[in-house]
C-alpha cells in the first residue's frame, strides 16, 4: 500500500522522534486502507447489480496502473554512472577561495559544484531589520546561467531559488550562535556553478565550511545529503538523471556531534516501511560528509600553523 | 618609531595597519617614493596571471582567469536560432557580465553593482568591435538557422582590474569553444547529434562533421593603469582603485593595433606622454598574455 509522506520540516528533532511521528502516520494510513477496502467491496456489489456495463470504468477507478519503469539500477547492482547503490559521489572541498569575503568555500559532489561566501558579522544594512539581542542571518541562492543543461533565463528571483534560499537560511540559522553577535548581520551567499542533482545539499555543506572559515561560532557542523528509492533499491546521493526519474528524493540536514536532524524534505511517493531505511541512509551519508569536512578544516589549520611558523 | 622590545614590535605592526586604514593615500605615497608598492611590485609590474580552460564541464566552451586574486569564470553556451532577414549568413553573440554578491563586500543582493553594467557594456563593445569573431562562422543553413552564442562571465572575486580579467577569460573561453555537431532533418528542425547517433542514422546529414573550433583573429588584450600625480601604476588592486580614482584602460590586439582606449574622467588629467607610456606598458603586457594563453591552449590539447 503506497502512501505519501510529503514535506516535513523539522527543527532539531532526533531521528527517534521522527520515527515516532512516522509510526503515527502509519496507523492513520492503515485506517484509511480499511476504509478503502470497504469502498471496493461496495463497488464490487455495484458491478454485480449493474451487470457488465461500466465494469471497465469502475475497475480503472479502483486499481492503480503502475508506471513503466526505466532501469536505474542494473541487475549487477550498478547505477547509471557506475556507482553502487550505497556509494556517494566524489567529494572535493576547498576553503578560502574568495579573498574579498570573510569566509568562503567551494564544495563539489560529483559534477555538482557550488561556491559559498560569507560576509559578516557586519553592520546591518536595513536598520528596520535590526535585532537587538542577536545577529540577523541572510541568505541568497543563485544559479549561474550555464549551470544547467539548457541555459537558464532567470537564475534568481524564481520560486525554486527563493525556496532554497529560505531553507538554507533556516538550516544555518539554527546552528549559528546568533546571540553572541547582537545588532549585526551575517550574509550567506551561495552560487551554483554546475548543477547535477543535490545542489541543496552541496550548498549547505559549502555554507558550513565557509562559516567555519569565517570564524563564526556555530554549535555544530551542518551536513546534508540526499537519498532516493528507485527500482526497489534505496540509493544514496542522487544525481540529476536519478532525481528527475520521478522517484522519491529525501534530503536530510544533520548535526553529527549532537546527532540531530535539522532539515528533512521529501517529495514523490515512498512506501512507509521504506522511509525509515532511506532516511537512515541519508543520515549515514551526512556522517560521511561530516568526517570529510573535518579533515578539510584540520588540513587548513595545519597550513595556517605552518605559515605562521608555529 | 618606539622601543625595540617584542611587545613594541606588535604595537608598531598595529600602527602600520591602523595607518594603512586611516591614511591610505599617505601610506601608498610613502611606498611610491621608493618605487615600490605594498605587495612588492614595481609600478609597471602586473600581478601573476593564470588561465584554466574547460572549467565548466556542462558548457560548450569555458575558462577561469585569475589576475592576482581577481577571479573570472567565463562560459559559452550555444543555442540555435533563426538569423535576421537582413543578415541571413550571420550568427549572433550575446555577452553578459555578472557580479554576484559573493565577489565583493560592496555588492548587495537585489541591487546589482554599478560597475557591473559599465564593464558589461565595455566588454560587449570591445569584443564585437575587435573583429575577433567572424559571425559568418556561426551560420548553419543560410537564411534558416544559425548559432546564437551566449557568453556569461561571472566575477567570483573582485580585487581590481576587473575588465582585464573579464576580457582575458572571454578570449580564453572562445579559444576553448567547440561547436557541437548538428543535423538538420527534413522539416528544417535542427538537433544536436550525440556520439551514438553519428554512425547510424540515414537521411540526416550532419551540417558540420566534427566538433569544430572558431578561428580567432585579432585577439584583444587589455591593461588597466591608475594615474596618480606623475605615477602610472599598472594592474591595480581593489584597495589601490578605491584610493586613486583615475584609471585608464588600453586594449591592443595581437597585431599591435589599438582597439580601445577608455579613460572615464577622474581627478587626474593626463598628458599625451602619459597615454603613450600606458600604451607602451600594454604592449609589454600583450606579449605576456599571449604567452599565457598559448600555454593554456597547448595544455588542453595534450589532454
XYZ file of C-alpha atoms in Angstrom:
613
model
C 0.000 0.000 0.000
C 1.676 3.151 -1.088
C 1.178 6.297 0.900
C 2.523 9.749 0.585
C 4.904 11.305 3.090
C 5.244 14.845 1.895
C 7.190 17.801 3.122
C 8.311 17.509 6.704
C 10.291 20.399 8.125
C 11.903 19.615 11.463
C 13.985 21.958 13.547
C 16.452 19.862 15.537
C 14.463 16.710 16.168
C 16.130 13.429 16.879
C 15.745 10.568 14.405
C 13.808 8.581 17.074
C 11.221 11.337 17.297
C 10.877 11.308 13.528
C 10.314 7.552 13.656
C 7.551 8.050 16.279
C 5.847 10.599 14.047
C 6.131 8.195 11.136
C 4.549 5.412 13.220
C 1.567 7.659 13.998
C 1.183 8.447 10.338
C 1.323 4.732 9.513
C -1.549 3.993 11.931
C -3.664 6.724 10.335
C -2.939 5.387 6.883
C -3.872 1.856 7.900
C -7.253 3.146 8.995
C -7.618 4.761 5.610
C -6.655 1.446 3.997
C -9.551 -0.266 5.790
C -11.982 2.333 4.529
C -10.666 1.879 1.001
C -11.233 -1.872 1.231
C -14.856 -1.301 2.310
C -15.316 1.031 -0.641
C -14.055 -1.544 -3.137
C -16.494 -4.076 -1.671
C -19.329 -1.670 -2.377
C -18.005 -1.244 -5.894
C -17.940 -5.000 -6.351
C -21.560 -5.238 -5.287
C -22.471 -2.377 -7.622
C -20.886 -4.247 -10.506
C -22.921 -7.374 -9.711
C -26.132 -5.380 -9.569
C -25.481 -3.226 -12.606
C -24.112 -6.017 -14.725
C -21.349 -5.859 -17.271
C -21.868 -2.185 -18.172
C -19.351 0.182 -16.562
C -17.040 -2.578 -15.268
C -14.049 -1.162 -17.114
C -14.646 2.305 -15.696
C -15.086 1.145 -12.121
C -12.060 -1.127 -12.280
C -9.899 1.709 -13.551
C -11.051 3.761 -10.577
C -10.147 1.102 -8.009
C -6.839 -0.138 -9.419
C -3.641 1.881 -9.771
C -1.795 1.421 -13.032
C 1.959 1.066 -12.424
C 4.365 3.245 -14.460
C 6.691 1.682 -16.955
C 9.970 1.635 -15.112
C 13.323 2.553 -16.592
C 16.338 0.695 -15.348
C 18.175 2.909 -12.886
C 19.908 0.030 -11.157
C 21.267 -2.711 -13.424
C 20.862 -6.383 -12.450
C 24.554 -6.432 -11.439
C 23.768 -3.661 -8.955
C 25.356 -0.717 -10.781
C 23.729 2.663 -11.278
C 23.752 4.744 -14.448
C 27.076 6.383 -13.579
C 28.704 3.141 -12.420
C 28.238 3.653 -8.690
C 26.919 1.100 -6.212
C 23.536 1.943 -4.602
C 25.119 2.906 -1.271
C 28.035 4.791 -2.789
C 28.266 8.571 -2.670
C 29.753 10.719 -5.443
C 33.268 12.009 -5.149
C 33.614 14.894 -2.702
C 36.023 17.753 -3.089
C 36.226 20.914 -0.979
C 38.487 23.925 -0.779
C 38.287 26.857 1.609
C 39.436 30.453 1.433
C 38.828 30.780 -2.297
C 37.294 34.283 -2.336
C 39.808 36.704 -0.823
C 37.309 39.567 -0.548
C 34.966 37.535 1.633
C 35.303 36.915 5.364
C 34.917 33.198 4.720
C 34.426 31.161 1.576
C 34.438 27.613 0.278
C 33.970 25.568 -2.870
C 32.184 22.218 -2.467
C 31.882 19.600 -5.197
C 29.704 16.461 -5.071
C 30.429 14.655 -8.320
C 29.562 17.131 -11.071
C 27.653 19.493 -8.786
C 29.891 22.453 -7.993
C 28.910 25.198 -5.592
C 30.752 28.231 -4.186
C 29.722 29.872 -0.891
C 30.887 33.175 0.556
C 30.196 34.648 3.998
C 30.229 38.370 4.744
C 29.877 39.166 8.399
C 29.329 39.858 11.115
C 28.970 43.336 9.744
C 26.725 46.342 10.195
C 23.053 45.801 9.444
C 22.165 47.311 6.107
C 18.498 47.962 6.736
C 18.000 49.328 10.231
C 14.380 48.242 10.182
C 15.519 44.610 10.322
C 17.970 45.098 13.161
C 17.556 42.682 16.081
C 18.789 43.902 19.447
C 19.850 40.645 21.030
C 21.042 38.545 18.120
C 22.577 38.603 14.654
C 20.463 38.799 11.502
C 21.187 35.986 9.064
C 20.539 36.499 5.354
C 20.969 34.003 2.567
C 20.848 34.164 -1.197
C 20.976 31.166 -3.513
C 21.655 31.818 -7.205
C 22.475 29.550 -10.105
C 24.827 30.558 -12.896
C 23.242 30.793 -16.343
C 25.391 27.953 -17.609
C 24.993 25.670 -14.615
C 22.227 23.506 -16.029
C 21.942 21.633 -19.317
C 19.950 24.358 -21.065
C 20.856 27.951 -20.412
C 18.666 29.443 -17.688
C 16.781 32.630 -18.377
C 16.050 33.662 -14.813
C 18.674 32.367 -12.432
C 17.407 34.171 -9.361
C 14.141 35.531 -8.082
C 12.284 32.484 -9.368
C 10.319 30.397 -6.887
C 12.753 27.500 -6.598
C 15.693 29.788 -5.787
C 13.660 31.690 -3.209
C 12.568 28.462 -1.554
C 16.084 27.072 -1.385
C 17.391 30.406 -0.024
C 14.850 30.152 2.776
C 15.699 26.526 3.503
C 19.436 27.226 3.714
C 18.906 30.294 5.881
C 16.734 28.475 8.387
C 19.062 25.474 8.472
C 22.188 27.542 9.124
C 20.455 29.972 11.490
C 19.596 27.124 13.815
C 23.295 26.386 14.296
C 24.939 29.803 14.269
C 25.237 31.203 17.796
C 23.499 34.412 16.860
C 23.144 35.638 20.445
C 26.931 36.202 20.530
C 26.764 38.838 17.808
C 23.807 41.150 18.534
C 22.831 44.015 16.252
C 24.890 42.642 13.378
C 24.285 40.890 10.083
C 25.712 37.710 8.603
C 25.292 37.252 4.850
C 25.485 33.797 3.313
C 25.770 33.857 -0.491
C 25.743 30.617 -2.447
C 26.362 30.404 -6.179
C 25.831 27.191 -8.129
C 28.406 26.860 -10.903
C 27.440 23.372 -12.103
C 24.182 21.610 -11.251
C 23.901 17.823 -11.400
C 21.433 16.991 -8.639
C 21.838 17.558 -4.908
C 22.504 21.290 -5.208
C 20.633 21.956 -1.968
C 22.907 19.560 -0.064
C 26.072 20.862 -1.677
C 25.054 24.426 -0.781
C 24.520 23.583 2.880
C 27.876 21.773 3.067
C 29.645 24.672 1.362
C 27.970 27.172 3.707
C 29.140 25.177 6.738
C 32.736 25.221 5.505
C 32.570 28.908 4.682
C 31.153 29.770 8.122
C 33.974 27.806 9.734
C 36.480 29.664 7.530
C 34.950 32.970 8.617
C 35.362 32.021 12.269
C 31.670 32.467 13.022
C 30.724 30.497 16.166
C 28.449 27.532 15.499
C 27.108 24.870 17.836
C 27.911 22.082 15.355
C 28.696 21.431 11.699
C 25.650 21.081 9.456
C 25.969 18.471 6.766
C 23.423 17.463 4.189
C 22.891 14.566 1.835
C 20.104 13.184 -0.305
C 18.832 9.654 -0.856
C 16.165 8.106 -3.055
C 14.363 4.879 -3.878
C 14.353 3.594 -7.471
C 13.846 0.073 -8.860
C 13.085 -1.081 -5.310
C 16.589 -0.094 -4.159
C 17.499 2.704 -1.759
C 20.088 4.907 -3.487
C 22.464 7.360 -1.827
C 23.288 10.794 -3.302
C 21.117 11.124 -6.386
C 22.397 12.873 -9.474
C 20.206 14.869 -11.872
C 19.054 11.925 -14.000
C 18.064 9.833 -10.972
C 16.395 12.834 -9.330
C 14.238 13.582 -12.354
C 13.152 9.942 -12.660
C 10.041 10.770 -10.617
C 11.057 8.670 -7.652
C 11.225 9.943 -4.060
C 14.034 12.278 -3.057
C 14.774 12.611 0.652
C 17.112 15.455 1.655
C 18.405 15.440 5.207
C 20.299 18.144 7.110
C 22.118 16.623 10.057
C 24.195 17.781 13.038
C 26.735 14.984 13.536
C 28.031 15.659 17.039
C 24.663 16.231 18.744
C 23.064 13.575 16.491
C 20.040 15.628 15.484
C 18.118 16.182 12.274
C 17.609 19.818 11.378
C 16.295 19.623 7.823
C 14.076 16.926 6.326
C 12.446 17.269 2.929
C 10.851 14.673 0.751
C 8.755 14.574 -2.386
C 7.011 11.989 -4.534
C 5.714 8.743 -3.075
C 7.502 6.261 -0.846
C 6.226 3.141 0.920
C 6.018 3.747 4.669
C 8.256 0.847 5.610
C 10.981 2.037 3.240
C 11.006 5.610 4.503
C 12.995 4.811 7.618
C 15.614 2.956 5.568
C 16.025 5.757 3.091
C 16.234 8.403 5.798
C 18.786 6.376 7.731
C 20.808 6.002 4.540
C 20.812 9.752 4.012
C 21.935 10.258 7.629
C 24.842 7.856 7.077
C 25.759 9.924 4.021
C 25.700 13.062 6.172
C 28.035 11.457 8.714
C 30.491 10.557 5.948
C 30.417 14.131 4.662
C 30.942 15.428 8.205
C 34.149 13.417 8.590
C 35.380 14.715 5.222
C 34.604 18.308 6.228
C 36.504 17.847 9.487
C 39.505 16.554 7.552
C 39.467 19.578 5.267
C 39.252 22.012 8.187
C 42.050 20.220 10.035
C 44.289 20.360 6.958
C 43.565 24.069 6.640
C 44.535 24.701 10.270
C 47.786 22.815 9.754
C 48.547 25.018 6.722
C 47.866 28.149 8.770
C 50.139 26.935 11.555
C 52.863 26.177 9.035
C 52.629 29.651 7.537
C 52.752 31.295 10.924
C 55.807 29.252 11.799
C 54.195 27.510 14.761
C 59.025 54.533 15.954
C 59.147 53.203 19.571
C 61.217 50.983 21.910
C 62.542 47.809 20.326
C 61.052 45.182 22.665
C 58.848 42.369 21.302
C 55.623 43.905 22.613
C 56.550 47.179 20.949
C 57.094 45.320 17.663
C 53.482 44.198 17.917
C 52.358 47.730 18.618
C 54.493 49.029 15.736
C 52.827 46.457 13.497
C 49.392 47.544 14.641
C 50.358 51.105 13.973
C 51.191 50.219 10.368
C 47.827 48.513 9.866
C 45.996 51.394 11.504
C 47.975 53.879 9.410
C 47.042 51.942 6.294
C 43.355 52.187 7.174
C 43.299 55.749 8.452
C 45.623 57.442 5.951
C 45.662 55.192 2.888
C 46.881 57.819 0.465
C 49.923 58.748 2.547
C 50.637 55.061 3.083
C 50.757 54.467 -0.668
C 52.709 57.612 -1.435
C 55.435 56.597 1.024
C 55.785 53.386 -0.980
C 55.652 55.040 -4.383
C 58.521 57.359 -3.393
C 60.669 54.242 -3.070
C 59.358 52.958 -6.439
C 57.575 50.041 -4.871
C 54.022 49.070 -3.947
C 52.837 47.420 -0.694
C 52.558 43.990 -2.324
C 56.158 44.217 -3.535
C 55.523 45.020 -7.208
C 57.105 47.825 -9.206
C 54.954 50.451 -10.937
C 54.833 48.590 -14.227
C 54.534 45.054 -12.971
C 51.273 43.183 -13.352
C 50.182 40.505 -10.894
C 50.585 36.753 -11.507
C 48.117 35.665 -14.164
C 46.800 32.123 -14.618
C 44.326 30.597 -17.044
C 42.468 27.309 -16.894
C 40.422 26.223 -19.896
C 37.394 23.973 -19.648
C 36.486 24.914 -16.087
C 32.769 24.272 -16.600
C 32.053 20.801 -17.950
C 28.441 21.497 -18.924
C 29.280 24.466 -21.184
C 30.446 24.328 -24.803
C 33.456 26.497 -24.028
C 34.705 27.871 -20.727
C 37.680 29.364 -18.937
C 38.724 30.512 -15.473
C 41.095 33.503 -15.415
C 42.920 34.806 -12.345
C 44.918 38.032 -12.229
C 46.308 38.140 -8.700
C 43.204 37.482 -6.593
C 40.673 38.720 -9.162
C 38.876 35.637 -10.474
C 36.584 35.474 -13.510
C 34.692 32.437 -14.788
C 33.512 32.652 -18.411
C 31.279 30.069 -20.092
C 29.737 29.886 -23.542
C 26.536 28.036 -24.383
C 25.370 27.634 -27.957
C 21.729 27.663 -28.993
C 20.125 27.502 -32.391
C 18.108 30.437 -33.717
C 16.816 31.870 -36.993
C 19.016 34.658 -38.378
C 17.576 38.077 -39.199
C 16.424 38.722 -42.734
C 18.962 41.474 -43.390
C 21.876 39.328 -42.177
C 20.946 35.788 -43.209
C 24.513 34.485 -43.177
C 25.472 35.529 -39.720
C 25.009 34.100 -36.249
C 24.883 36.206 -33.131
C 26.761 36.751 -29.918
C 25.382 37.915 -26.560
C 27.797 38.916 -23.809
C 26.718 39.330 -20.178
C 28.848 40.188 -17.192
C 27.607 39.350 -13.697
C 28.912 40.351 -10.309
C 27.212 38.054 -7.819
C 27.241 39.070 -4.133
C 29.998 36.556 -3.343
C 32.623 38.563 -5.172
C 32.826 41.689 -3.078
C 31.509 43.255 0.131
C 30.246 46.270 -1.798
C 27.799 44.203 -3.874
C 24.442 43.817 -2.141
C 21.913 41.173 -3.126
C 18.992 42.532 -5.089
C 20.916 45.602 -6.176
C 23.463 44.972 -8.941
C 26.720 46.929 -8.675
C 27.027 49.977 -10.943
C 30.415 48.871 -12.132
C 28.936 45.585 -13.416
C 26.788 47.349 -16.009
C 29.716 49.519 -17.104
C 32.043 46.566 -17.563
C 29.317 44.578 -19.314
C 28.929 47.277 -21.924
C 32.683 47.833 -22.308
C 33.247 44.112 -22.823
C 30.440 43.775 -25.318
C 31.689 46.740 -27.352
C 35.316 45.643 -27.263
C 34.720 42.023 -28.259
C 32.251 42.818 -31.030
C 34.206 45.703 -32.498
C 37.588 43.993 -32.333
C 36.525 41.586 -35.058
C 37.860 38.618 -33.126
C 34.849 36.500 -34.071
C 33.632 36.319 -37.650
C 29.871 35.997 -37.211
C 29.633 34.252 -40.587
C 31.316 31.253 -38.951
C 28.307 30.914 -36.671
C 25.921 30.322 -39.553
C 24.469 26.856 -40.185
C 21.957 26.996 -43.022
C 21.853 30.362 -44.767
C 18.646 32.221 -44.011
C 17.200 29.400 -41.907
C 19.320 28.523 -38.908
C 22.358 29.955 -37.199
C 24.119 29.746 -33.846
C 23.476 32.138 -31.007
C 26.426 32.088 -28.624
C 25.664 33.183 -25.073
C 28.773 34.243 -23.198
C 28.285 34.630 -19.442
C 31.121 35.932 -17.321
C 30.848 35.627 -13.553
C 33.152 37.512 -11.228
C 33.996 35.217 -8.327
C 36.448 37.539 -6.542
C 36.695 41.273 -7.232
C 40.190 42.545 -6.413
C 40.778 45.266 -9.006
C 41.392 45.251 -12.788
C 38.026 43.581 -13.397
C 37.889 44.476 -17.086
C 41.298 42.940 -17.816
C 40.432 39.659 -16.153
C 36.988 39.539 -17.766
C 38.387 40.144 -21.253
C 41.066 37.526 -20.752
C 38.545 34.926 -19.577
C 36.221 35.722 -22.508
C 39.023 35.337 -25.037
C 40.164 32.087 -23.426
C 36.592 30.717 -23.421
C 36.332 31.420 -27.150
C 39.628 29.626 -27.772
C 38.259 26.624 -25.902
C 34.843 26.685 -27.601
C 33.906 23.625 -29.630
C 30.790 23.975 -31.726
C 28.607 20.877 -31.301
C 27.785 18.609 -34.240
C 24.246 19.143 -35.508
C 21.946 17.659 -38.100
C 19.079 19.241 -39.943
C 16.177 16.932 -40.689
C 13.635 17.276 -43.495
C 11.336 19.707 -41.738
C 14.276 22.005 -41.196
C 14.486 21.213 -37.500
C 17.983 21.255 -36.084
C 19.060 18.842 -33.402
C 22.336 18.029 -31.743
C 23.874 14.742 -32.819
C 25.128 12.718 -29.889
C 28.078 10.346 -30.139
C 25.969 7.204 -30.683
C 23.806 8.696 -33.432
C 26.712 9.831 -35.566
C 27.366 6.439 -37.102
C 23.895 5.105 -37.998
C 21.145 7.477 -38.993
C 20.466 7.762 -42.731
C 18.762 10.760 -44.223
C 20.182 13.144 -41.641
C 23.320 14.664 -42.996
C 25.335 16.429 -40.347
C 25.869 20.019 -41.235
C 29.268 20.068 -39.588
C 31.055 16.735 -39.317
C 33.420 17.183 -36.437
C 33.178 19.418 -33.445
C 34.944 22.450 -34.786
C 36.679 25.377 -33.161
C 36.254 29.002 -34.103
C 39.014 30.795 -35.965
C 40.009 33.782 -33.847
C 41.770 36.694 -35.491
C 42.970 39.932 -33.906
C 42.583 38.776 -30.321
C 42.265 41.792 -27.979
C 44.283 42.086 -24.755
C 43.999 44.861 -22.214
C 45.755 46.569 -19.354
C 44.253 48.948 -16.810
C 46.508 51.604 -15.282
C 45.956 54.070 -12.482
C 47.148 57.637 -12.825
C 48.200 59.464 -9.703
C 50.186 62.711 -9.764
C 53.068 61.741 -12.021
C 52.952 57.997 -11.262
C 51.441 55.376 -13.508
C 50.555 52.097 -11.753
C 49.772 49.068 -13.871
C 47.193 46.439 -12.846
C 45.729 47.932 -9.647
C 44.247 46.006 -6.750
C 40.838 46.902 -5.301
C 42.496 48.832 -2.467
C 44.540 50.925 -4.918
C 41.495 51.556 -7.100
C 39.490 52.832 -4.147
C 42.198 55.358 -3.183
C 43.352 56.587 -6.588
C 40.360 57.002 -8.799
C 41.707 57.897 -12.201
C 42.027 54.813 -14.372
C 42.952 54.294 -17.986
C 42.258 51.095 -19.894
C 44.107 50.389 -23.142
C 43.099 47.482 -25.383
C 45.505 46.300 -28.072
C 45.156 43.353 -30.402
C 47.710 40.747 -31.380
C 48.820 42.815 -34.399
C 49.675 45.730 -32.046
C 46.730 47.802 -33.242
C 44.831 49.987 -30.823
C 41.329 48.590 -30.311
C 40.042 50.744 -27.493
C 41.075 53.464 -25.090
C 38.961 54.218 -22.036
C 39.587 56.987 -19.548
C 36.321 57.777 -17.759
C 37.136 61.143 -16.213
C 38.787 61.253 -12.829
C 40.658 63.943 -10.870
C 43.977 63.454 -12.682
C 44.368 64.998 -16.134
C 46.663 63.001 -18.390
C 49.225 64.430 -20.737
C 49.660 62.639 -24.030
C 53.042 61.415 -22.767
C 51.226 59.534 -20.007
C 48.940 57.933 -22.596
C 51.933 56.854 -24.646
C 53.574 55.345 -21.579
C 50.390 53.386 -20.866
C 50.257 52.106 -24.422
C 53.889 51.005 -24.159
C 53.141 49.148 -20.889
C 50.164 47.490 -22.561
C 52.338 46.280 -25.424
C 54.620 44.620 -22.902
C 51.605 43.024 -21.222
C 50.213 41.768 -24.545
C 53.350 39.676 -25.027
C 52.957 38.166 -21.553
C 49.255 37.425 -22.048
C 49.785 35.858 -25.468
C 52.335 33.505 -23.960
C 49.980 32.566 -21.118
C 47.044 31.963 -23.478
C 49.095 29.828 -25.875
C 50.421 27.735 -22.998
C 46.900 27.170 -21.678
C 45.653 26.118 -25.124
C 48.530 23.708 -25.693
C 47.987 22.212 -22.225
C 44.399 21.451 -23.199
C 45.443 19.897 -26.481
C 47.832 17.483 -24.810
C 44.998 16.364 -22.522
